[in-house]
């Protein structure tokens, strides 16, 4: 029975060896007359086992290389974007810049896009803060092709993740100002609603969302009782009566 089993095993392994390029090139099992030497069979098995172990080592090396490449890729800066609430971000990547776009309502009423707090703190709570640019971009009457644009900035913006204190330098519409996100103003220059920066008064980076009712907040904004910044669109404040436009905010 034992020689018969060896003979049958030899036939199976021989077919495997001849059908696998790596095994066929490194391990050879002669089978001309359907008679297999027992010693040759075990040499073939040792060779085949060695090939399998070599492939396992190569697989582990490839896994380590892929992990190293993924770690390097995670350090490559990426861009975060929020377009009318549709967020695009690369998970595991360091955020180097962020863009926010808010389309004005066709009804002419104000609207707001909340900024992602982790993005604001990542970019603007670090040493030196971040650069802020607020843009107003008019859209064509038919379609979504951009026309005229007004850019306010860049200006330097710092944000304290612990206290919510912020300050904005020269370079943006409204000039220098400071305040406290989620609390009382620390500077009279901050103005009603704590506007941080704006473009043509129609696109605003502010501490709070537009007021839902008359008298609920200063300058048409809600009272700022919670942490969080907003990109606000206010068509009624557009001096030329343009209603089809987009507000753009860039942090980097």
mmCIF file of C-alpha atoms in Angstrom:
data_model
loop_
_atom_site.group_PDB
_atom_site.id
_atom_site.type_symbol
_atom_site.label_atom_id
_atom_site.label_comp_id
_atom_site.label_asym_id
_atom_site.label_seq_id
_atom_site.Cartn_x
_atom_site.Cartn_y
_atom_site.Cartn_z
ATOM 1 C CA UNK A 1 0.000 0.000 0.000
ATOM 2 C CA UNK A 2 2.798 2.444 0.872
ATOM 3 C CA UNK A 3 4.508 2.305 -2.583
ATOM 4 C CA UNK A 4 1.089 2.718 -4.213
ATOM 5 C CA UNK A 5 0.354 5.789 -2.104
ATOM 6 C CA UNK A 6 3.731 7.274 -2.946
ATOM 7 C CA UNK A 7 3.062 6.581 -6.620
ATOM 8 C CA UNK A 8 -0.352 8.327 -6.462
ATOM 9 C CA UNK A 9 1.063 11.267 -4.506
ATOM 10 C CA UNK A 10 3.837 11.556 -7.016
ATOM 11 C CA UNK A 11 1.371 11.833 -9.879
ATOM 12 C CA UNK A 12 -0.531 14.634 -8.101
ATOM 13 C CA UNK A 13 2.583 16.592 -7.143
ATOM 14 C CA UNK A 14 4.020 16.123 -10.588
ATOM 15 C CA UNK A 15 0.937 17.658 -12.175
ATOM 16 C CA UNK A 16 1.106 20.560 -9.696
ATOM 17 C CA UNK A 17 4.766 21.130 -10.391
ATOM 18 C CA UNK A 18 4.338 21.150 -14.144
ATOM 19 C CA UNK A 19 1.322 23.485 -13.939
ATOM 20 C CA UNK A 20 3.030 26.068 -11.679
ATOM 21 C CA UNK A 21 5.691 28.182 -13.419
ATOM 22 C CA UNK A 22 7.648 28.933 -10.238
ATOM 23 C CA UNK A 23 7.661 25.292 -9.122
ATOM 24 C CA UNK A 24 8.413 23.946 -12.605
ATOM 25 C CA UNK A 25 11.430 26.218 -12.969
ATOM 26 C CA UNK A 26 12.920 25.374 -9.582
ATOM 27 C CA UNK A 27 11.685 21.894 -8.756
ATOM 28 C CA UNK A 28 11.648 19.056 -11.261
ATOM 29 C CA UNK A 29 10.081 15.625 -10.822
ATOM 30 C CA UNK A 30 10.786 13.190 -13.672
ATOM 31 C CA UNK A 31 7.932 10.863 -14.487
ATOM 32 C CA UNK A 32 8.710 9.219 -17.801
ATOM 33 C CA UNK A 33 7.564 5.660 -17.048
ATOM 34 C CA UNK A 34 5.148 6.339 -14.194
ATOM 35 C CA UNK A 35 7.838 5.041 -11.833
ATOM 36 C CA UNK A 36 9.075 7.480 -9.196
ATOM 37 C CA UNK A 37 12.122 6.997 -7.047
ATOM 38 C CA UNK A 38 11.233 7.461 -3.372
ATOM 39 C CA UNK A 39 14.326 9.555 -2.715
ATOM 40 C CA UNK A 40 13.621 11.785 -5.709
ATOM 41 C CA UNK A 41 10.065 12.264 -4.479
ATOM 42 C CA UNK A 42 11.199 13.475 -1.065
ATOM 43 C CA UNK A 43 13.809 15.754 -2.641
ATOM 44 C CA UNK A 44 11.014 17.171 -4.765
ATOM 45 C CA UNK A 45 8.846 17.693 -1.661
ATOM 46 C CA UNK A 46 11.690 19.491 0.134
ATOM 47 C CA UNK A 47 12.227 21.690 -2.901
ATOM 48 C CA UNK A 48 8.526 22.486 -3.168
ATOM 49 C CA UNK A 49 8.344 23.298 0.556
ATOM 50 C CA UNK A 50 11.305 25.619 0.164
ATOM 51 C CA UNK A 51 9.564 27.423 -2.684
ATOM 52 C CA UNK A 52 6.416 27.882 -0.586
ATOM 53 C CA UNK A 53 8.425 29.262 2.330
ATOM 54 C CA UNK A 54 10.259 31.627 -0.025
ATOM 55 C CA UNK A 55 6.939 32.914 -1.349
ATOM 56 C CA UNK A 56 5.731 33.462 2.204
ATOM 57 C CA UNK A 57 8.842 35.498 3.012
ATOM 58 C CA UNK A 58 8.365 37.558 -0.142
ATOM 59 C CA UNK A 59 4.735 38.148 0.814
ATOM 60 C CA UNK A 60 5.735 39.398 4.269
ATOM 61 C CA UNK A 61 8.366 41.674 2.744
ATOM 62 C CA UNK A 62 5.770 43.103 0.339
ATOM 63 C CA UNK A 63 3.355 43.723 3.228
ATOM 64 C CA UNK A 64 6.052 45.635 5.114
ATOM 65 C CA UNK A 65 6.850 47.670 2.008
ATOM 66 C CA UNK A 66 3.164 48.505 1.427
ATOM 67 C CA UNK A 67 2.795 49.565 5.079
ATOM 68 C CA UNK A 68 5.830 51.834 4.753
ATOM 69 C CA UNK A 69 4.444 53.387 1.575
ATOM 70 C CA UNK A 70 1.060 53.953 3.228
ATOM 71 C CA UNK A 71 2.805 55.688 6.134
ATOM 72 C CA UNK A 72 4.685 57.951 3.730
ATOM 73 C CA UNK A 73 1.485 58.681 1.777
ATOM 74 C CA UNK A 74 -0.228 59.691 5.027
ATOM 75 C CA UNK A 75 2.356 62.440 5.480
ATOM 76 C CA UNK A 76 1.688 63.943 2.044
ATOM 77 C CA UNK A 77 -0.571 67.014 2.514
ATOM 78 C CA UNK A 78 -4.075 66.850 1.066
ATOM 79 C CA UNK A 79 -6.873 69.336 0.328
ATOM 80 C CA UNK A 80 -10.199 69.287 2.172
ATOM 81 C CA UNK A 81 -13.233 70.641 0.335
ATOM 82 C CA UNK A 82 -16.850 71.279 1.254
ATOM 83 C CA UNK A 83 -19.042 72.248 -1.694
ATOM 84 C CA UNK A 84 -22.583 73.040 -0.557
ATOM 85 C CA UNK A 85 -22.310 70.362 2.112
ATOM 86 C CA UNK A 86 -20.657 67.747 -0.116
ATOM 87 C CA UNK A 87 -17.380 66.947 1.632
ATOM 88 C CA UNK A 88 -14.282 65.575 -0.059
ATOM 89 C CA UNK A 89 -11.357 64.535 2.100
ATOM 90 C CA UNK A 90 -8.631 61.899 2.026
ATOM 91 C CA UNK A 91 -8.774 59.900 5.241
ATOM 92 C CA UNK A 92 -5.464 59.469 6.991
ATOM 93 C CA UNK A 93 -3.838 62.389 5.164
ATOM 94 C CA UNK A 94 -2.641 65.618 6.741
ATOM 95 C CA UNK A 95 -4.856 68.567 5.735
ATOM 96 C CA UNK A 96 -2.778 71.342 4.167
ATOM 97 C CA UNK A 97 -5.585 73.568 2.914
ATOM 98 C CA UNK A 98 -9.365 73.700 2.916
ATOM 99 C CA UNK A 99 -11.916 75.231 0.572
ATOM 100 C CA UNK A 100 -15.579 75.897 1.276
ATOM 101 C CA UNK A 101 -18.149 76.891 -1.348
ATOM 102 C CA UNK A 102 -21.708 78.027 -0.630
ATOM 103 C CA UNK A 103 -24.199 78.758 -3.410
ATOM 104 C CA UNK A 104 -26.605 81.612 -2.748
ATOM 105 C CA UNK A 105 -30.276 80.711 -2.501
ATOM 106 C CA UNK A 106 -32.327 81.541 -5.554
ATOM 107 C CA UNK A 107 -35.041 82.905 -3.256
ATOM 108 C CA UNK A 108 -32.712 85.661 -2.084
ATOM 109 C CA UNK A 109 -32.725 84.591 1.559
ATOM 110 C CA UNK A 110 -29.547 84.130 3.605
ATOM 111 C CA UNK A 111 -27.933 80.720 4.053
ATOM 112 C CA UNK A 112 -24.994 79.308 5.976
ATOM 113 C CA UNK A 113 -22.460 76.524 5.608
ATOM 114 C CA UNK A 114 -20.987 75.344 8.951
ATOM 115 C CA UNK A 115 -17.220 74.941 8.851
ATOM 116 C CA UNK A 116 -15.792 71.638 10.020
ATOM 117 C CA UNK A 117 -14.351 72.414 13.442
ATOM 118 C CA UNK A 118 -11.514 69.903 13.211
ATOM 119 C CA UNK A 119 -10.400 71.466 9.923
ATOM 120 C CA UNK A 120 -10.464 74.995 11.353
ATOM 121 C CA UNK A 121 -8.445 73.931 14.376
ATOM 122 C CA UNK A 122 -5.985 71.885 12.322
ATOM 123 C CA UNK A 123 -5.180 74.791 10.017
ATOM 124 C CA UNK A 124 -5.733 77.894 12.139
ATOM 125 C CA UNK A 125 -5.016 76.846 15.742
ATOM 126 C CA UNK A 126 -1.374 76.059 14.961
ATOM 127 C CA UNK A 127 1.490 78.505 15.493
ATOM 128 C CA UNK A 128 1.079 81.467 13.164
ATOM 129 C CA UNK A 129 -2.531 80.614 12.368
ATOM 130 C CA UNK A 130 -3.675 80.347 8.787
ATOM 131 C CA UNK A 131 -4.310 82.477 5.723
ATOM 132 C CA UNK A 132 -7.954 83.378 4.988
ATOM 133 C CA UNK A 133 -9.441 84.419 1.647
ATOM 134 C CA UNK A 134 -13.146 85.163 1.120
ATOM 135 C CA UNK A 135 -14.471 85.367 -2.413
ATOM 136 C CA UNK A 136 -17.680 86.445 -4.135
ATOM 137 C CA UNK A 137 -18.170 84.844 -7.542
ATOM 138 C CA UNK A 138 -21.070 85.833 -9.782
ATOM 139 C CA UNK A 139 -22.611 83.024 -11.823
ATOM 140 C CA UNK A 140 -24.045 83.337 -15.338
ATOM 141 C CA UNK A 141 -27.788 83.733 -15.729
ATOM 142 C CA UNK A 142 -28.058 80.331 -17.405
ATOM 143 C CA UNK A 143 -25.755 77.502 -16.368
ATOM 144 C CA UNK A 144 -23.054 77.545 -13.712
ATOM 145 C CA UNK A 145 -20.268 79.368 -15.510
ATOM 146 C CA UNK A 146 -18.493 81.896 -13.254
ATOM 147 C CA UNK A 147 -18.400 85.566 -14.323
ATOM 148 C CA UNK A 148 -17.171 88.450 -12.217
ATOM 149 C CA UNK A 149 -15.427 87.836 -8.927
ATOM 150 C CA UNK A 150 -14.378 89.859 -5.893
ATOM 151 C CA UNK A 151 -11.621 88.496 -3.668
ATOM 152 C CA UNK A 152 -11.055 89.702 -0.128
ATOM 153 C CA UNK A 153 -7.703 88.708 1.316
ATOM 154 C CA UNK A 154 -5.594 86.917 2.063
ATOM 155 C CA UNK A 155 -5.328 87.946 5.687
ATOM 156 C CA UNK A 156 -3.850 86.165 8.675
ATOM 157 C CA UNK A 157 -6.298 84.419 10.997
ATOM 158 C CA UNK A 158 -5.546 82.792 14.340
ATOM 159 C CA UNK A 159 -7.917 80.607 16.339
ATOM 160 C CA UNK A 160 -7.417 79.298 19.879
ATOM 161 C CA UNK A 161 -8.832 75.769 20.110
ATOM 162 C CA UNK A 162 -9.076 76.000 23.901
ATOM 163 C CA UNK A 163 -10.773 79.359 24.458
ATOM 164 C CA UNK A 164 -12.241 80.057 21.017
ATOM 165 C CA UNK A 165 -10.445 83.415 20.877
ATOM 166 C CA UNK A 166 -9.677 84.541 17.366
ATOM 167 C CA UNK A 167 -8.019 87.461 15.621
ATOM 168 C CA UNK A 168 -7.796 88.541 12.008
ATOM 169 C CA UNK A 169 -5.186 90.865 10.557
ATOM 170 C CA UNK A 170 -5.191 93.435 7.788
ATOM 171 C CA UNK A 171 -5.852 92.409 4.222
ATOM 172 C CA UNK A 172 -9.507 91.372 4.297
ATOM 173 C CA UNK A 173 -12.631 93.502 3.990
ATOM 174 C CA UNK A 174 -13.398 94.883 7.431
ATOM 175 C CA UNK A 175 -9.782 95.154 8.573
ATOM 176 C CA UNK A 176 -8.310 93.955 11.857
ATOM 177 C CA UNK A 177 -10.658 92.481 14.449
ATOM 178 C CA UNK A 178 -10.755 89.967 17.268
ATOM 179 C CA UNK A 179 -13.413 88.075 19.155
ATOM 180 C CA UNK A 180 -14.334 84.918 21.007
ATOM 181 C CA UNK A 181 -16.123 82.100 19.238
ATOM 182 C CA UNK A 182 -19.060 80.951 21.365
ATOM 183 C CA UNK A 183 -18.788 83.887 23.763
ATOM 184 C CA UNK A 184 -18.705 87.640 24.274
ATOM 185 C CA UNK A 185 -16.747 89.829 21.887
ATOM 186 C CA UNK A 186 -13.295 90.903 23.010
ATOM 187 C CA UNK A 187 -13.010 93.751 20.511
ATOM 188 C CA UNK A 188 -15.431 96.480 19.468
ATOM 189 C CA UNK A 189 -14.056 96.184 15.943
ATOM 190 C CA UNK A 190 -15.597 92.736 15.593
ATOM 191 C CA UNK A 191 -18.917 94.382 14.802
ATOM 192 C CA UNK A 192 -22.507 93.039 14.864
ATOM 193 C CA UNK A 193 -22.669 89.287 14.613
ATOM 194 C CA UNK A 194 -18.898 89.031 14.959
ATOM 195 C CA UNK A 195 -18.085 89.110 11.260
ATOM 196 C CA UNK A 196 -14.524 87.872 10.828
ATOM 197 C CA UNK A 197 -14.027 88.616 7.128
ATOM 198 C CA UNK A 198 -16.278 89.329 4.158
ATOM 199 C CA UNK A 199 -16.466 90.043 0.439
ATOM 200 C CA UNK A 200 -18.891 92.722 -0.811
ATOM 201 C CA UNK A 201 -20.843 92.164 2.452
ATOM 202 C CA UNK A 202 -22.656 89.318 0.663
ATOM 203 C CA UNK A 203 -20.169 86.538 1.492
ATOM 204 C CA UNK A 204 -19.189 86.452 5.137
ATOM 205 C CA UNK A 205 -17.025 84.377 7.433
ATOM 206 C CA UNK A 206 -18.838 84.746 10.752
ATOM 207 C CA UNK A 207 -19.137 83.259 14.227
ATOM 208 C CA UNK A 208 -22.831 82.489 13.897
ATOM 209 C CA UNK A 209 -25.505 81.676 11.341
ATOM 210 C CA UNK A 210 -27.961 84.222 9.904
ATOM 211 C CA UNK A 211 -30.798 85.220 12.216
ATOM 212 C CA UNK A 212 -34.068 83.364 11.683
ATOM 213 C CA UNK A 213 -36.174 86.156 13.103
ATOM 214 C CA UNK A 214 -35.908 89.919 13.474
ATOM 215 C CA UNK A 215 -34.010 90.969 16.564
ATOM 216 C CA UNK A 216 -32.627 87.504 17.352
ATOM 217 C CA UNK A 217 -29.043 88.579 16.784
ATOM 218 C CA UNK A 218 -26.811 91.540 15.960
ATOM 219 C CA UNK A 219 -26.521 92.627 12.353
ATOM 220 C CA UNK A 220 -28.750 89.855 11.052
ATOM 221 C CA UNK A 221 -26.925 87.032 12.847
ATOM 222 C CA UNK A 222 -27.944 84.662 15.621
ATOM 223 C CA UNK A 223 -26.443 85.284 19.046
ATOM 224 C CA UNK A 224 -23.203 83.336 19.290
ATOM 225 C CA UNK A 225 -23.695 80.859 22.126
ATOM 226 C CA UNK A 226 -21.932 77.811 20.656
ATOM 227 C CA UNK A 227 -18.530 77.057 19.221
ATOM 228 C CA UNK A 228 -18.337 76.963 15.435
ATOM 229 C CA UNK A 229 -17.746 79.220 12.425
ATOM 230 C CA UNK A 230 -19.903 79.697 9.322
ATOM 231 C CA UNK A 231 -19.585 80.751 5.715
ATOM 232 C CA UNK A 232 -22.678 82.905 5.183
ATOM 233 C CA UNK A 233 -24.375 84.015 1.983
ATOM 234 C CA UNK A 234 -26.490 87.202 2.170
ATOM 235 C CA UNK A 235 -27.973 88.107 -1.252
ATOM 236 C CA UNK A 236 -29.854 91.069 0.201
ATOM 237 C CA UNK A 237 -26.517 92.704 1.086
ATOM 238 C CA UNK A 238 -25.152 92.474 -2.456
ATOM 239 C CA UNK A 239 -24.907 96.100 -3.629
ATOM 240 C CA UNK A 240 -25.652 95.345 -7.292
ATOM 241 C CA UNK A 241 -28.645 93.133 -6.644
ATOM 242 C CA UNK A 242 -26.911 89.996 -7.954
ATOM 243 C CA UNK A 243 -28.679 86.878 -6.729
ATOM 244 C CA UNK A 244 -26.834 84.103 -8.603
ATOM 245 C CA UNK A 245 -23.462 83.848 -6.938
ATOM 246 C CA UNK A 246 -21.232 81.593 -4.879
ATOM 247 C CA UNK A 247 -19.334 82.386 -1.700
ATOM 248 C CA UNK A 248 -15.873 80.862 -1.483
ATOM 249 C CA UNK A 249 -13.616 80.527 1.541
ATOM 250 C CA UNK A 250 -10.040 79.309 1.435
ATOM 251 C CA UNK A 251 -7.979 78.386 4.500
ATOM 252 C CA UNK A 252 -4.317 77.445 4.164
#
